[in-house]
Amino acid sequence: MTHVTLDKDSGNPEAEETEEEALTGPVKDDRFGDITVLLNDEEGWVEVFGDAIPPAGVDRAPGAETENHVPIGTRDGDHLTMTVDGEPVALAPAKGKLSRRSYAVDVTRDGVAYRLVPDSIAGSRLLRDGQHLGDFSSDGDGRVLAEWKEGAEVSPADASVGYALAAAFGTGGQPMWMMAIEAAAELLPG
């Protein structure tokens, strides 16, 4: 796989060769141009970079217990770290239980609070200090789509955070009533 990092001195991507190929989702963002999203669910990392945004990454600690339904492998914040433009940020994913809100992921960077929270079966909204910036969708395969809310002032760092969180945790969530029906159906014989 190719794990891409940014050379801090030149700002150019440098490739480090590793054994498996990362899932890649190149995106043409309406506001920020070409953005590359790399996801390696085996090794547990996500990298996001582009000419108009600062690089962002989410890394899973080696040896962390993994879950197949989470692209990065875990929602346990004790086993995850995140950086934006090379600086660590506070990352706090919710546990992901019954309600859509329980799948929210919170990030605090330089006093700014971000939240990516599901708002439909397939999509999640990105909030900055409670303000709706845009909507993201990702099936957990490293491909991320963003639709920025008209009139919202979105910074390059906002975009980096949104793309990284959508790739690392996926987007969307079933409503509680649908999950209850599925759970009841699993209890039925046959």
CSV table of C-alpha atoms in Angstrom, one decimal:
chain,number,residue,atom,x,y,z
A,1,MET,CA,0.0,0.0,0.0
A,2,THR,CA,1.1,3.6,-0.4
A,3,HIS,CA,0.9,5.7,2.7
A,4,VAL,CA,1.2,9.3,1.7
A,5,THR,CA,2.6,11.9,4.0
A,6,LEU,CA,3.3,15.5,3.5
A,7,ASP,CA,6.9,16.8,3.5
A,8,LYS,CA,6.5,19.7,6.0
A,9,ASP,CA,9.4,21.7,4.3
A,10,SER,CA,8.1,21.6,0.8
A,11,GLY,CA,4.4,20.7,1.3
A,12,ASN,CA,4.8,18.0,-1.3
A,13,PRO,CA,3.3,14.5,-0.8
A,14,GLU,CA,5.9,11.8,-0.3
A,15,ALA,CA,5.0,8.1,-0.7
A,16,GLU,CA,6.1,5.5,1.7
A,17,GLU,CA,5.8,2.0,0.3
A,18,THR,CA,4.1,-0.6,2.4
A,19,GLU,CA,2.6,-4.0,1.7
A,20,GLU,CA,-1.0,-3.4,0.7
A,21,GLU,CA,-2.8,-0.8,-1.3
A,22,ALA,CA,-4.9,1.8,0.5
A,23,LEU,CA,-8.5,2.5,-0.6
A,24,THR,CA,-8.3,5.8,-2.4
A,25,GLY,CA,-11.1,8.3,-3.0
A,26,PRO,CA,-10.0,11.2,-5.1
A,27,VAL,CA,-12.6,14.0,-5.0
A,28,LYS,CA,-13.2,17.1,-6.9
A,29,ASP,CA,-14.6,19.5,-4.2
A,30,ASP,CA,-16.6,22.5,-5.4
A,31,ARG,CA,-14.8,24.8,-3.1
A,32,PHE,CA,-11.4,23.3,-2.5
A,33,GLY,CA,-10.5,21.5,-5.8
A,34,ASP,CA,-8.8,18.1,-5.8
A,35,ILE,CA,-8.8,16.3,-2.5
A,36,THR,CA,-7.3,12.9,-2.0
A,37,VAL,CA,-8.6,10.6,0.7
A,38,LEU,CA,-6.6,7.5,1.6
A,39,LEU,CA,-8.0,4.8,3.9
A,40,ASN,CA,-6.2,1.7,5.2
A,41,ASP,CA,-8.6,-0.3,7.3
A,42,GLU,CA,-6.1,-3.1,7.9
A,43,GLU,CA,-3.4,-0.9,9.4
A,44,GLY,CA,-5.9,1.6,10.7
A,45,TRP,CA,-5.2,5.0,9.2
A,46,VAL,CA,-6.8,7.7,7.1
A,47,GLU,CA,-5.0,10.6,5.3
A,48,VAL,CA,-6.6,13.6,3.6
A,49,PHE,CA,-4.7,16.1,1.6
A,50,GLY,CA,-5.0,18.6,-1.3
A,51,ASP,CA,-3.5,21.8,-2.6
A,52,ALA,CA,-6.1,24.0,-1.0
A,53,ILE,CA,-6.5,22.2,2.4
A,54,PRO,CA,-4.2,21.3,5.3
A,55,PRO,CA,-3.4,17.6,5.6
A,56,ALA,CA,-5.4,15.6,8.2
A,57,GLY,CA,-5.0,12.1,9.5
A,58,VAL,CA,-6.6,9.7,11.9
A,59,ASP,CA,-4.6,6.7,13.2
A,60,ARG,CA,-5.6,3.6,15.2
A,61,ALA,CA,-3.2,2.4,17.8
A,62,PRO,CA,-1.5,-0.9,17.0
A,63,GLY,CA,-3.1,-3.8,18.7
A,64,ALA,CA,-6.5,-2.1,19.2
A,65,GLU,CA,-9.5,-4.3,19.0
A,66,THR,CA,-11.3,-3.7,15.7
A,67,GLU,CA,-14.9,-3.8,14.5
A,68,ASN,CA,-15.7,-4.5,10.8
A,69,HIS,CA,-18.5,-1.9,10.6
A,70,VAL,CA,-16.1,1.0,11.5
A,71,PRO,CA,-13.8,1.9,8.6
A,72,ILE,CA,-10.9,2.9,10.9
A,73,GLY,CA,-11.6,-0.2,12.9
A,74,THR,CA,-12.7,1.3,16.3
A,75,ARG,CA,-14.8,4.0,17.9
A,76,ASP,CA,-12.7,3.8,21.1
A,77,GLY,CA,-11.2,7.2,21.4
A,78,ASP,CA,-8.4,5.8,23.7
A,79,HIS,CA,-7.1,4.0,20.6
A,80,LEU,CA,-7.3,6.8,18.1
A,81,THR,CA,-5.4,10.0,17.4
A,82,MET,CA,-6.0,12.8,14.9
A,83,THR,CA,-3.9,15.5,13.4
A,84,VAL,CA,-4.7,18.5,11.3
A,85,ASP,CA,-1.8,20.3,9.6
A,86,GLY,CA,0.5,18.2,11.7
A,87,GLU,CA,-0.9,19.3,15.0
A,88,PRO,CA,-2.8,16.9,17.3
A,89,VAL,CA,-6.5,17.6,17.9
A,90,ALA,CA,-8.9,16.3,20.5
A,91,LEU,CA,-10.9,13.4,19.0
A,92,ALA,CA,-14.0,12.0,20.8
A,93,PRO,CA,-16.2,9.5,18.9
A,94,ALA,CA,-19.4,8.5,20.6
A,95,LYS,CA,-19.9,4.7,21.2
A,96,GLY,CA,-22.4,4.1,18.4
A,97,LYS,CA,-25.3,2.3,19.9
A,98,LEU,CA,-29.0,2.8,19.1
A,99,SER,CA,-29.7,6.4,18.1
A,100,ARG,CA,-28.1,8.2,15.2
A,101,ARG,CA,-26.8,10.8,17.7
A,102,SER,CA,-24.8,8.0,19.3
A,103,TYR,CA,-22.7,7.8,16.1
A,104,ALA,CA,-21.5,11.4,16.4
A,105,VAL,CA,-17.8,12.2,16.3
A,106,ASP,CA,-16.5,15.3,18.1
A,107,VAL,CA,-13.2,17.1,17.4
A,108,THR,CA,-11.8,20.2,19.1
A,109,ARG,CA,-9.1,22.1,17.3
A,110,ASP,CA,-7.8,25.5,18.5
A,111,GLY,CA,-11.0,26.1,20.6
A,112,VAL,CA,-13.3,25.3,17.7
A,113,ALA,CA,-15.7,22.4,18.2
A,114,TYR,CA,-16.6,20.2,15.3
A,115,ARG,CA,-19.2,17.4,15.1
A,116,LEU,CA,-19.9,15.0,12.4
A,117,VAL,CA,-23.3,13.4,13.1
A,118,PRO,CA,-25.6,11.2,11.0
A,119,ASP,CA,-28.8,12.9,9.8
A,120,SER,CA,-30.1,10.3,7.4
A,121,ILE,CA,-29.5,6.6,6.5
A,122,ALA,CA,-26.6,7.5,4.2
A,123,GLY,CA,-25.4,11.0,5.2
A,124,SER,CA,-24.0,13.0,8.1
A,125,ARG,CA,-23.8,16.7,8.7
A,126,LEU,CA,-20.6,18.6,9.7
A,127,LEU,CA,-21.1,21.2,12.4
A,128,ARG,CA,-18.6,23.9,13.5
A,129,ASP,CA,-19.6,25.4,16.9
A,130,GLY,CA,-23.1,24.3,16.2
A,131,GLN,CA,-23.3,25.8,12.7
A,132,HIS,CA,-24.2,23.4,9.8
A,133,LEU,CA,-21.3,23.7,7.3
A,134,GLY,CA,-22.2,20.8,4.9
A,135,ASP,CA,-23.3,17.2,4.4
A,136,PHE,CA,-21.0,14.2,3.9
A,137,SER,CA,-21.5,10.7,2.6
A,138,SER,CA,-19.2,7.8,2.6
A,139,ASP,CA,-19.9,4.1,2.6
A,140,GLY,CA,-16.7,3.3,4.5
A,141,ASP,CA,-14.7,2.6,1.4
A,142,GLY,CA,-12.4,5.6,1.4
A,143,ARG,CA,-14.6,7.6,-1.1
A,144,VAL,CA,-16.1,10.7,0.5
A,145,LEU,CA,-18.5,13.2,-1.1
A,146,ALA,CA,-19.2,16.6,0.5
A,147,GLU,CA,-21.9,19.1,-0.3
A,148,TRP,CA,-21.3,22.5,1.3
A,149,LYS,CA,-24.3,24.4,2.7
A,150,GLU,CA,-25.0,27.5,0.6
A,151,GLY,CA,-23.9,30.6,2.4
A,152,ALA,CA,-21.7,28.8,4.9
A,153,GLU,CA,-18.2,30.1,5.4
A,154,VAL,CA,-16.1,27.0,5.2
A,155,SER,CA,-12.3,27.2,5.9
A,156,PRO,CA,-9.8,24.7,4.5
A,157,ALA,CA,-9.3,23.2,8.0
A,158,ASP,CA,-13.1,22.7,8.2
A,159,ALA,CA,-12.9,20.6,5.0
A,160,SER,CA,-9.9,18.6,6.2
A,161,VAL,CA,-11.7,17.7,9.4
A,162,GLY,CA,-14.9,16.7,7.6
A,163,TYR,CA,-13.3,14.6,5.0
A,164,ALA,CA,-11.1,12.8,7.5
A,165,LEU,CA,-14.0,12.0,9.9
A,166,ALA,CA,-16.3,10.8,7.1
A,167,ALA,CA,-13.6,8.5,5.8
A,168,ALA,CA,-12.5,7.2,9.2
A,169,PHE,CA,-16.0,6.6,10.7
A,170,GLY,CA,-18.3,6.4,7.6
A,171,THR,CA,-21.5,8.4,7.5
A,172,GLY,CA,-25.2,7.9,8.1
A,173,GLY,CA,-27.2,5.8,10.5
A,174,GLN,CA,-30.4,4.0,10.6
A,175,PRO,CA,-33.3,5.5,12.7
A,176,MET,CA,-33.9,3.8,16.0
A,177,TRP,CA,-37.2,2.3,14.9
A,178,MET,CA,-35.5,0.5,12.0
A,179,MET,CA,-32.8,-0.9,14.2
A,180,ALA,CA,-35.4,-2.1,16.7
A,181,ILE,CA,-37.3,-4.0,13.9
A,182,GLU,CA,-34.0,-5.6,12.7
A,183,ALA,CA,-33.2,-6.7,16.2
A,184,ALA,CA,-36.6,-8.2,16.7
A,185,ALA,CA,-36.4,-10.0,13.3
A,186,GLU,CA,-33.1,-11.6,14.4
A,187,LEU,CA,-34.8,-13.1,17.4
A,188,LEU,CA,-37.5,-14.8,15.3
A,189,PRO,CA,-36.8,-18.5,14.5
A,190,GLY,CA,-36.2,-19.6,10.9
